[in-house]
Amino acid sequence: MTRIGANRMALIGALGPVLSVGMGVAFLGDRLGLAQGFGALMILAGVGWVTALR
């Protein structure tokens, strides 16, 4: 964490739930509901927005 910094590590950590849902859909056959899809989209948009501000 000292190499990449706390801010970048927090952004990477925010992607964990999105990746977990994606792997559940891809490998376990889970269904992605509207609320989960919207939540994942909001997380990805937030991470992209913060990254673009740098």
mmCIF file of N, CA, C and O in Angstrom:
data_model
loop_
_atom_site.group_PDB
_atom_site.id
_atom_site.type_symbol
_atom_site.label_atom_id
_atom_site.label_comp_id
_atom_site.label_asym_id
_atom_site.label_seq_id
_atom_site.Cartn_x
_atom_site.Cartn_y
_atom_site.Cartn_z
ATOM 1 N N MET A 1 0.818 -1.182 0.000
ATOM 2 C CA MET A 1 0.000 0.000 0.000
ATOM 3 C C MET A 1 0.866 1.251 0.000
ATOM 4 O O MET A 1 0.430 2.280 -0.505
ATOM 5 N N THR A 2 2.054 1.159 0.522
ATOM 6 C CA THR A 2 2.901 2.352 0.534
ATOM 7 C C THR A 2 3.354 2.735 -0.869
ATOM 8 O O THR A 2 3.638 3.889 -1.119
ATOM 9 N N ARG A 3 3.393 1.772 -1.789
ATOM 10 C CA ARG A 3 3.805 2.076 -3.151
ATOM 11 C C ARG A 3 2.743 2.832 -3.937
ATOM 12 O O ARG A 3 3.051 3.748 -4.681
ATOM 13 N N ILE A 4 1.489 2.421 -3.795
ATOM 14 C CA ILE A 4 0.452 3.043 -4.613
ATOM 15 C C ILE A 4 -0.327 4.117 -3.874
ATOM 16 O O ILE A 4 -1.024 4.900 -4.499
ATOM 17 N N GLY A 5 -0.239 4.153 -2.582
ATOM 18 C CA GLY A 5 -0.902 5.192 -1.817
ATOM 19 C C GLY A 5 -2.308 4.799 -1.365
ATOM 20 O O GLY A 5 -2.942 3.920 -1.942
ATOM 21 N N ALA A 6 -2.766 5.469 -0.345
ATOM 22 C CA ALA A 6 -4.059 5.147 0.254
ATOM 23 C C ALA A 6 -5.225 5.512 -0.657
ATOM 24 O O ALA A 6 -6.222 4.790 -0.719
ATOM 25 N N ASN A 7 -5.121 6.619 -1.380
ATOM 26 C CA ASN A 7 -6.224 7.027 -2.255
ATOM 27 C C ASN A 7 -6.459 6.014 -3.366
ATOM 28 O O ASN A 7 -7.592 5.624 -3.629
ATOM 29 N N ARG A 8 -5.409 5.592 -4.016
ATOM 30 C CA ARG A 8 -5.556 4.625 -5.098
ATOM 31 C C ARG A 8 -6.009 3.269 -4.553
ATOM 32 O O ARG A 8 -6.800 2.571 -5.178
ATOM 33 N N MET A 9 -5.536 2.899 -3.376
ATOM 34 C CA MET A 9 -5.960 1.643 -2.767
ATOM 35 C C MET A 9 -7.444 1.672 -2.433
ATOM 36 O O MET A 9 -8.144 0.662 -2.583
ATOM 37 N N ALA A 10 -7.952 2.813 -2.006
ATOM 38 C CA ALA A 10 -9.384 2.942 -1.726
ATOM 39 C C ALA A 10 -10.208 2.780 -2.995
ATOM 40 O O ALA A 10 -11.289 2.172 -2.974
ATOM 41 N N LEU A 11 -9.713 3.307 -4.118
ATOM 42 C CA LEU A 11 -10.414 3.137 -5.388
ATOM 43 C C LEU A 11 -10.440 1.673 -5.816
ATOM 44 O O LEU A 11 -11.460 1.167 -6.291
ATOM 45 N N ILE A 12 -9.338 0.997 -5.652
ATOM 46 C CA ILE A 12 -9.274 -0.425 -5.991
ATOM 47 C C ILE A 12 -10.217 -1.213 -5.087
ATOM 48 O O ILE A 12 -10.926 -2.112 -5.545
ATOM 49 N N GLY A 13 -10.258 -0.858 -3.810
ATOM 50 C CA GLY A 13 -11.151 -1.532 -2.872
ATOM 51 C C GLY A 13 -12.614 -1.321 -3.204
ATOM 52 O O GLY A 13 -13.452 -2.188 -2.940
ATOM 53 N N ALA A 14 -12.943 -0.178 -3.781
ATOM 54 C CA ALA A 14 -14.339 0.099 -4.153
ATOM 55 C C ALA A 14 -14.802 -0.800 -5.293
ATOM 56 O O ALA A 14 -15.995 -1.010 -5.467
ATOM 57 N N LEU A 15 -13.886 -1.329 -6.066
ATOM 58 C CA LEU A 15 -14.252 -2.198 -7.184
ATOM 59 C C LEU A 15 -14.509 -3.643 -6.751
ATOM 60 O O LEU A 15 -15.050 -4.426 -7.520
ATOM 61 N N GLY A 16 -14.163 -3.989 -5.532
ATOM 62 C CA GLY A 16 -14.343 -5.360 -5.039
ATOM 63 C C GLY A 16 -15.766 -5.875 -5.147
ATOM 64 O O GLY A 16 -15.992 -6.976 -5.687
ATOM 65 N N PRO A 17 -16.758 -5.146 -4.646
ATOM 66 C CA PRO A 17 -18.130 -5.646 -4.761
ATOM 67 C C PRO A 17 -18.603 -5.803 -6.208
ATOM 68 O O PRO A 17 -19.323 -6.747 -6.531
ATOM 69 N N VAL A 18 -18.183 -4.896 -7.071
ATOM 70 C CA VAL A 18 -18.578 -4.987 -8.485
ATOM 71 C C VAL A 18 -17.977 -6.238 -9.112
ATOM 72 O O VAL A 18 -18.657 -6.971 -9.849
ATOM 73 N N LEU A 19 -16.715 -6.500 -8.832
ATOM 74 C CA LEU A 19 -16.067 -7.689 -9.375
ATOM 75 C C LEU A 19 -16.684 -8.963 -8.811
ATOM 76 O O LEU A 19 -16.836 -9.956 -9.529
ATOM 77 N N SER A 20 -17.066 -8.948 -7.546
ATOM 78 C CA SER A 20 -17.703 -10.119 -6.939
ATOM 79 C C SER A 20 -19.036 -10.423 -7.603
ATOM 80 O O SER A 20 -19.348 -11.590 -7.880
ATOM 81 N N VAL A 21 -19.831 -9.402 -7.835
ATOM 82 C CA VAL A 21 -21.115 -9.601 -8.515
ATOM 83 C C VAL A 21 -20.885 -10.104 -9.936
ATOM 84 O O VAL A 21 -21.564 -11.031 -10.401
ATOM 85 N N GLY A 22 -19.920 -9.526 -10.635
ATOM 86 C CA GLY A 22 -19.623 -9.957 -12.000
ATOM 87 C C GLY A 22 -19.186 -11.406 -12.069
ATOM 88 O O GLY A 22 -19.595 -12.152 -12.962
ATOM 89 N N MET A 23 -18.362 -11.833 -11.119
ATOM 90 C CA MET A 23 -17.922 -13.224 -11.113
ATOM 91 C C MET A 23 -19.068 -14.162 -10.746
ATOM 92 O O MET A 23 -19.152 -15.282 -11.258
ATOM 93 N N GLY A 24 -19.952 -13.709 -9.861
ATOM 94 C CA GLY A 24 -21.126 -14.524 -9.530
ATOM 95 C C GLY A 24 -22.022 -14.734 -10.735
ATOM 96 O O GLY A 24 -22.544 -15.827 -10.956
ATOM 97 N N VAL A 25 -22.188 -13.694 -11.526
ATOM 98 C CA VAL A 25 -22.999 -13.803 -12.744
ATOM 99 C C VAL A 25 -22.308 -14.697 -13.765
ATOM 100 O O VAL A 25 -22.927 -15.573 -14.379
ATOM 101 N N ALA A 26 -21.007 -14.492 -13.946
ATOM 102 C CA ALA A 26 -20.269 -15.221 -14.983
ATOM 103 C C ALA A 26 -20.072 -16.697 -14.652
ATOM 104 O O ALA A 26 -20.239 -17.559 -15.513
ATOM 105 N N PHE A 27 -19.717 -16.989 -13.415
ATOM 106 C CA PHE A 27 -19.319 -18.356 -13.079
ATOM 107 C C PHE A 27 -20.370 -19.160 -12.328
ATOM 108 O O PHE A 27 -20.354 -20.387 -12.370
ATOM 109 N N LEU A 28 -21.270 -18.496 -11.613
ATOM 110 C CA LEU A 28 -22.244 -19.223 -10.813
ATOM 111 C C LEU A 28 -23.657 -19.158 -11.380
ATOM 112 O O LEU A 28 -24.574 -19.767 -10.835
ATOM 113 N N GLY A 29 -23.830 -18.375 -12.431
ATOM 114 C CA GLY A 29 -25.142 -18.275 -13.037
ATOM 115 C C GLY A 29 -26.123 -17.417 -12.256
ATOM 116 O O GLY A 29 -27.332 -17.559 -12.444
ATOM 117 N N ASP A 30 -25.635 -16.570 -11.378
ATOM 118 C CA ASP A 30 -26.516 -15.672 -10.637
ATOM 119 C C ASP A 30 -27.179 -14.696 -11.593
ATOM 120 O O ASP A 30 -26.660 -14.388 -12.661
ATOM 121 N N ARG A 31 -28.330 -14.191 -11.186
ATOM 122 C CA ARG A 31 -29.036 -13.214 -11.998
ATOM 123 C C ARG A 31 -28.738 -11.822 -11.464
ATOM 124 O O ARG A 31 -28.709 -11.603 -10.259
ATOM 125 N N LEU A 32 -28.537 -10.906 -12.369
ATOM 126 C CA LEU A 32 -28.256 -9.519 -12.010
ATOM 127 C C LEU A 32 -29.555 -8.738 -12.091
ATOM 128 O O LEU A 32 -30.138 -8.596 -13.174
ATOM 129 N N GLY A 33 -30.014 -8.239 -10.933
ATOM 130 C CA GLY A 33 -31.239 -7.461 -10.892
ATOM 131 C C GLY A 33 -30.989 -6.004 -11.254
ATOM 132 O O GLY A 33 -29.845 -5.558 -11.399
ATOM 133 N N LEU A 34 -32.061 -5.279 -11.385
ATOM 134 C CA LEU A 34 -31.971 -3.868 -11.743
ATOM 135 C C LEU A 34 -31.224 -3.070 -10.673
ATOM 136 O O LEU A 34 -30.376 -2.236 -10.991
ATOM 137 N N ALA A 35 -31.503 -3.340 -9.417
ATOM 138 C CA ALA A 35 -30.850 -2.601 -8.328
ATOM 139 C C ALA A 35 -29.347 -2.894 -8.289
ATOM 140 O O ALA A 35 -28.538 -1.984 -8.095
ATOM 141 N N GLN A 36 -28.974 -4.147 -8.483
ATOM 142 C CA GLN A 36 -27.554 -4.509 -8.471
ATOM 143 C C GLN A 36 -26.830 -3.903 -9.668
ATOM 144 O O GLN A 36 -25.704 -3.430 -9.553
ATOM 145 N N GLY A 37 -27.458 -3.927 -10.819
ATOM 146 C CA GLY A 37 -26.854 -3.328 -12.004
ATOM 147 C C GLY A 37 -26.685 -1.828 -11.857
ATOM 148 O O GLY A 37 -25.646 -1.272 -12.224
ATOM 149 N N PHE A 38 -27.696 -1.167 -11.306
ATOM 150 C CA PHE A 38 -27.608 0.274 -11.085
ATOM 151 C C PHE A 38 -26.526 0.604 -10.057
ATOM 152 O O PHE A 38 -25.760 1.548 -10.236
ATOM 153 N N GLY A 39 -26.446 -0.193 -9.004
ATOM 154 C CA GLY A 39 -25.412 0.025 -7.991
ATOM 155 C C GLY A 39 -24.012 -0.145 -8.552
ATOM 156 O O GLY A 39 -23.112 0.643 -8.273
ATOM 157 N N ALA A 40 -23.825 -1.179 -9.364
ATOM 158 C CA ALA A 40 -22.519 -1.395 -9.988
ATOM 159 C C ALA A 40 -22.171 -0.252 -10.923
ATOM 160 O O ALA A 40 -21.025 0.212 -10.953
ATOM 161 N N LEU A 41 -23.159 0.224 -11.660
ATOM 162 C CA LEU A 41 -22.932 1.352 -12.567
ATOM 163 C C LEU A 41 -22.546 2.609 -11.792
ATOM 164 O O LEU A 41 -21.646 3.345 -12.206
ATOM 165 N N MET A 42 -23.183 2.838 -10.671
ATOM 166 C CA MET A 42 -22.861 4.009 -9.850
ATOM 167 C C MET A 42 -21.441 3.913 -9.279
ATOM 168 O O MET A 42 -20.716 4.905 -9.231
ATOM 169 N N ILE A 43 -21.053 2.731 -8.839
ATOM 170 C CA ILE A 43 -19.696 2.546 -8.310
ATOM 171 C C ILE A 43 -18.666 2.789 -9.408
ATOM 172 O O ILE A 43 -17.677 3.512 -9.207
ATOM 173 N N LEU A 44 -18.881 2.202 -10.578
ATOM 174 C CA LEU A 44 -17.939 2.387 -11.681
ATOM 175 C C LEU A 44 -17.876 3.846 -12.121
ATOM 176 O O LEU A 44 -16.794 4.365 -12.423
ATOM 177 N N ALA A 45 -19.015 4.516 -12.140
ATOM 178 C CA ALA A 45 -19.023 5.937 -12.496
ATOM 179 C C ALA A 45 -18.268 6.770 -11.467
ATOM 180 O O ALA A 45 -17.522 7.681 -11.817
ATOM 181 N N GLY A 46 -18.447 6.455 -10.198
ATOM 182 C CA GLY A 46 -17.738 7.188 -9.145
ATOM 183 C C GLY A 46 -16.238 6.991 -9.214
ATOM 184 O O GLY A 46 -15.470 7.949 -9.081
ATOM 185 N N VAL A 47 -15.815 5.758 -9.421
ATOM 186 C CA VAL A 47 -14.382 5.485 -9.532
ATOM 187 C C VAL A 47 -13.815 6.175 -10.767
ATOM 188 O O VAL A 47 -12.739 6.782 -10.723
ATOM 189 N N GLY A 48 -14.555 6.137 -11.875
ATOM 190 C CA GLY A 48 -14.092 6.826 -13.083
ATOM 191 C C GLY A 48 -14.014 8.332 -12.902
ATOM 192 O O GLY A 48 -13.080 8.971 -13.379
ATOM 193 N N TRP A 49 -14.991 8.870 -12.205
ATOM 194 C CA TRP A 49 -15.026 10.316 -11.970
ATOM 195 C C TRP A 49 -13.844 10.749 -11.109
ATOM 196 O O TRP A 49 -13.154 11.726 -11.411
ATOM 197 N N VAL A 50 -13.595 10.023 -10.029
ATOM 198 C CA VAL A 50 -12.476 10.362 -9.138
ATOM 199 C C VAL A 50 -11.150 10.200 -9.867
ATOM 200 O O VAL A 50 -10.232 11.021 -9.704
ATOM 201 N N THR A 51 -11.031 9.164 -10.679
ATOM 202 C CA THR A 51 -9.805 8.938 -11.431
ATOM 203 C C THR A 51 -9.581 10.057 -12.454
ATOM 204 O O THR A 51 -8.454 10.503 -12.661
ATOM 205 N N ALA A 52 -10.649 10.524 -13.074
ATOM 206 C CA ALA A 52 -10.533 11.580 -14.078
ATOM 207 C C ALA A 52 -10.138 12.919 -13.446
ATOM 208 O O ALA A 52 -9.530 13.754 -14.106
ATOM 209 N N LEU A 53 -10.475 13.123 -12.190
ATOM 210 C CA LEU A 53 -10.140 14.375 -11.511
ATOM 211 C C LEU A 53 -8.649 14.495 -11.220
ATOM 212 O O LEU A 53 -8.166 15.583 -10.935
ATOM 213 N N ARG A 54 -7.936 13.405 -11.276
ATOM 214 C CA ARG A 54 -6.509 13.412 -10.954
ATOM 215 C C ARG A 54 -5.741 14.011 -12.053
ATOM 216 O O ARG A 54 -5.389 14.215 -12.927
#
